[in-house]
Amino acid sequence: MKHMHIPMQEISHILLDMDGTLLDLYFDDYFWGHHVPEKYAEKHSISFGSAKEILLAKYKSHEKTLNWCDIDFWSKELYLDIPSLKEEINHLIDVHPHVFDFLTLMREQGKKIFLLTNAHVKAVEIKFRKTQIGKYFDEVLSSFHVGHPKEDLNFWHKAEEKLKFDKERSLFIDDTEDVLKTAKEYGIRHLLFKARASSMSEPKKTEHFPVIHDFRELM
């Protein structure tokens, strides 16, 4: 893991991922790994283990595509009301420690704050309602607004065109290496890997990017 040094005084635009970076990934891990398989097993009268095996294969076949995060797609694919199932366990949606303090400080310093997420617009709305985090962002850009996931260079071309950020003076924080690699290829100068994505899992590791575990480190 690389030593983190970000010249915050030079940063004009803060680009932030949502799930795992600002919000605790435990909700999503539990939702897709337990709650959905449980409901799928009930619907098809199969064991939880069989349901999980079937669903993991389905999930994997759509990795790094828009379908991966498209809750309308999964509702049709699985014959389950995915938005309603998310609402059933929305008490598990939570913000990582010190995120609000960090966002407040960045606003006080006059920095533009943009949310860049692969999450479906409906999923964003559910999480904003529960956490009230939406008020901190100047704009929110979902992959579904531009037609490409963040792992695709086309996302970044369209994001810059829409949000008018300065690549040289932007800081992008994400908990997914592949996304950070694409952002680096596009030319985003300052990049950070959010290692602690889920409060219930060990921090993730990277050999390619400076690491942050907690937003206190940037304050």
XYZ file of C-alpha atoms in Angstrom:
219
model
C 0.000 0.000 0.000
C 1.321 3.396 -0.976
C 1.711 6.310 1.403
C -1.116 8.794 0.984
C -0.190 12.373 0.172
C -2.910 14.528 -1.340
C -2.312 18.299 -1.591
C -5.863 19.178 -0.513
C -5.262 22.907 -0.959
C -4.768 22.302 -4.688
C -7.951 20.241 -5.101
C -10.967 22.015 -6.620
C -13.224 19.021 -7.338
C -13.972 16.040 -5.095
C -15.279 13.020 -7.044
C -16.738 10.310 -4.825
C -18.063 6.804 -5.265
C -21.063 5.871 -3.108
C -21.272 2.195 -2.081
C -18.218 1.096 -0.115
C -16.635 4.548 -0.241
C -19.173 6.787 1.503
C -21.718 4.150 2.493
C -21.035 0.905 4.319
C -20.900 -1.911 1.750
C -22.286 -4.304 4.359
C -25.816 -3.410 3.220
C -25.134 -4.437 -0.386
C -23.141 -7.518 0.604
C -25.968 -8.682 2.866
C -28.678 -7.745 0.389
C -27.267 -9.609 -2.630
C -25.555 -12.375 -0.654
C -28.310 -13.219 1.816
C -31.616 -11.351 1.452
C -32.107 -11.913 -2.288
C -31.070 -15.618 -2.173
C -33.460 -16.108 0.765
C -36.396 -14.630 -1.194
C -35.372 -16.477 -4.372
C -35.276 -19.786 -2.460
C -38.739 -19.145 -1.037
C -40.147 -18.288 -4.466
C -38.737 -21.388 -6.160
C -39.056 -23.781 -3.189
C -35.349 -24.608 -3.204
C -32.701 -24.538 -0.493
C -30.914 -21.316 0.427
C -27.604 -22.928 -0.669
C -28.971 -23.809 -4.111
C -30.441 -20.335 -4.521
C -27.151 -18.700 -3.600
C -25.221 -20.879 -6.054
C -27.621 -20.034 -8.894
C -27.576 -16.307 -8.105
C -23.803 -16.015 -7.763
C -23.441 -17.474 -11.263
C -26.047 -15.011 -12.588
C -24.357 -12.064 -10.875
C -20.928 -13.039 -12.207
C -22.158 -13.229 -15.802
C -23.054 -9.511 -15.674
C -19.982 -8.112 -13.880
C -18.618 -4.803 -15.208
C -21.780 -4.148 -17.225
C -24.706 -1.820 -16.530
C -26.864 -4.887 -15.788
C -24.696 -5.580 -12.730
C -26.199 -2.543 -10.945
C -29.532 -2.349 -12.774
C -32.193 -3.186 -10.205
C -34.923 -3.077 -12.869
C -32.966 -5.702 -14.825
C -32.629 -7.910 -11.741
C -36.313 -7.505 -10.891
C -37.189 -8.933 -14.315
C -34.403 -11.511 -14.339
C -35.249 -12.922 -10.907
C -39.018 -12.225 -10.829
C -38.521 -10.336 -7.570
C -39.309 -6.710 -6.675
C -35.741 -5.632 -5.951
C -36.526 -2.017 -4.878
C -39.130 -3.299 -2.380
C -36.687 -5.885 -1.043
C -34.121 -3.119 -0.489
C -36.674 -1.103 1.460
C -37.370 -4.161 3.660
C -33.855 -4.001 5.108
C -33.102 -0.295 4.664
C -32.237 -0.095 8.382
C -28.882 -1.645 7.356
C -28.041 1.299 5.064
C -25.410 3.355 6.877
C -22.781 6.018 6.243
C -19.128 5.341 7.026
C -17.646 7.167 10.044
C -16.591 10.818 9.550
C -18.077 11.047 6.044
C -20.459 13.882 6.987
C -17.628 15.748 8.731
C -15.459 15.422 5.630
C -18.231 16.535 3.247
C -19.078 19.498 5.474
C -15.430 20.582 5.573
C -15.064 20.271 1.789
C -18.154 22.439 1.264
C -16.810 25.010 3.726
C -13.580 25.108 1.700
C -15.581 25.841 -1.461
C -14.766 22.614 -3.275
C -17.213 21.160 -5.787
C -18.431 17.719 -4.670
C -19.728 15.236 -7.235
C -21.083 11.740 -6.634
C -20.048 9.311 -9.392
C -21.753 5.959 -8.959
C -22.553 2.786 -10.848
C -25.676 2.454 -8.694
C -29.065 2.576 -10.384
C -30.974 5.828 -9.927
C -33.670 4.029 -7.872
C -30.990 2.581 -5.553
C -29.480 6.059 -5.127
C -32.896 7.452 -4.175
C -33.456 4.720 -1.566
C -30.058 5.395 0.024
C -30.444 9.178 -0.094
C -33.822 8.937 1.669
C -32.331 6.797 4.434
C -29.067 8.722 4.953
C -29.887 12.297 3.815
C -26.422 12.406 2.224
C -27.690 13.820 -1.066
C -27.692 17.431 0.134
C -23.892 17.471 0.214
C -23.416 16.991 -3.543
C -23.317 19.655 -6.233
C -24.349 16.988 -8.722
C -24.965 13.242 -8.850
C -23.949 11.244 -11.914
C -25.016 7.621 -12.243
C -23.690 5.274 -14.900
C -27.314 5.001 -15.973
C -27.327 8.704 -16.893
C -24.480 8.204 -19.380
C -24.978 4.609 -20.532
C -21.575 3.280 -19.424
C -20.205 1.878 -16.128
C -17.289 3.648 -14.464
C -14.950 0.860 -15.610
C -15.448 2.168 -19.179
C -13.454 5.171 -20.462
C -16.614 6.473 -22.139
C -18.079 7.117 -18.696
C -15.247 9.513 -17.898
C -15.469 11.392 -21.194
C -19.163 11.998 -20.579
C -18.639 12.781 -16.886
C -16.102 15.515 -17.644
C -18.313 16.903 -20.403
C -21.302 17.090 -18.044
C -19.640 18.102 -14.767
C -16.803 20.298 -16.111
C -14.276 19.144 -13.516
C -10.571 19.873 -13.895
C -8.709 16.539 -14.210
C -5.506 18.073 -12.841
C -7.217 19.462 -9.740
C -9.625 16.618 -9.032
C -9.489 13.964 -6.315
C -11.390 10.732 -6.992
C -12.012 8.192 -4.221
C -13.378 4.686 -4.904
C -13.201 1.238 -3.319
C -12.832 -0.608 -6.649
C -9.395 -0.961 -8.249
C -10.694 -1.442 -11.792
C -12.613 1.836 -11.599
C -9.554 3.684 -10.288
C -7.430 2.212 -13.088
C -9.858 3.560 -15.686
C -9.920 6.968 -13.978
C -6.105 6.988 -14.003
C -6.040 6.066 -17.692
C -8.435 8.930 -18.364
C -6.107 11.346 -16.594
C -7.636 12.040 -13.172
C -4.561 13.203 -11.291
C -5.323 12.422 -7.649
C -6.689 8.973 -6.813
C -7.382 7.213 -3.524
C -8.431 3.633 -2.798
C -10.988 3.325 0.040
C -9.748 0.165 1.725
C -12.455 -0.245 4.372
C -15.532 -0.738 2.223
C -17.594 -2.837 4.658
C -17.653 -2.524 8.434
C -18.029 -6.313 8.619
C -15.051 -7.249 6.407
C -11.310 -6.804 6.552
C -9.946 -3.789 4.643
C -9.152 -4.522 1.008
C -5.608 -4.245 -0.308
C -4.101 -2.596 -3.373
C -0.588 -2.334 -4.754
C -1.526 0.327 -7.287
C -3.008 3.284 -5.402
C -2.586 5.314 -2.222
C -4.980 4.066 0.459
C -7.462 5.683 2.809
C -9.287 3.739 5.537
C -11.216 6.582 7.170
C -12.088 10.096 6.009
C -10.421 11.564 9.099
C -7.158 10.974 7.236
C -8.068 13.739 4.773
C -9.105 16.271 7.410
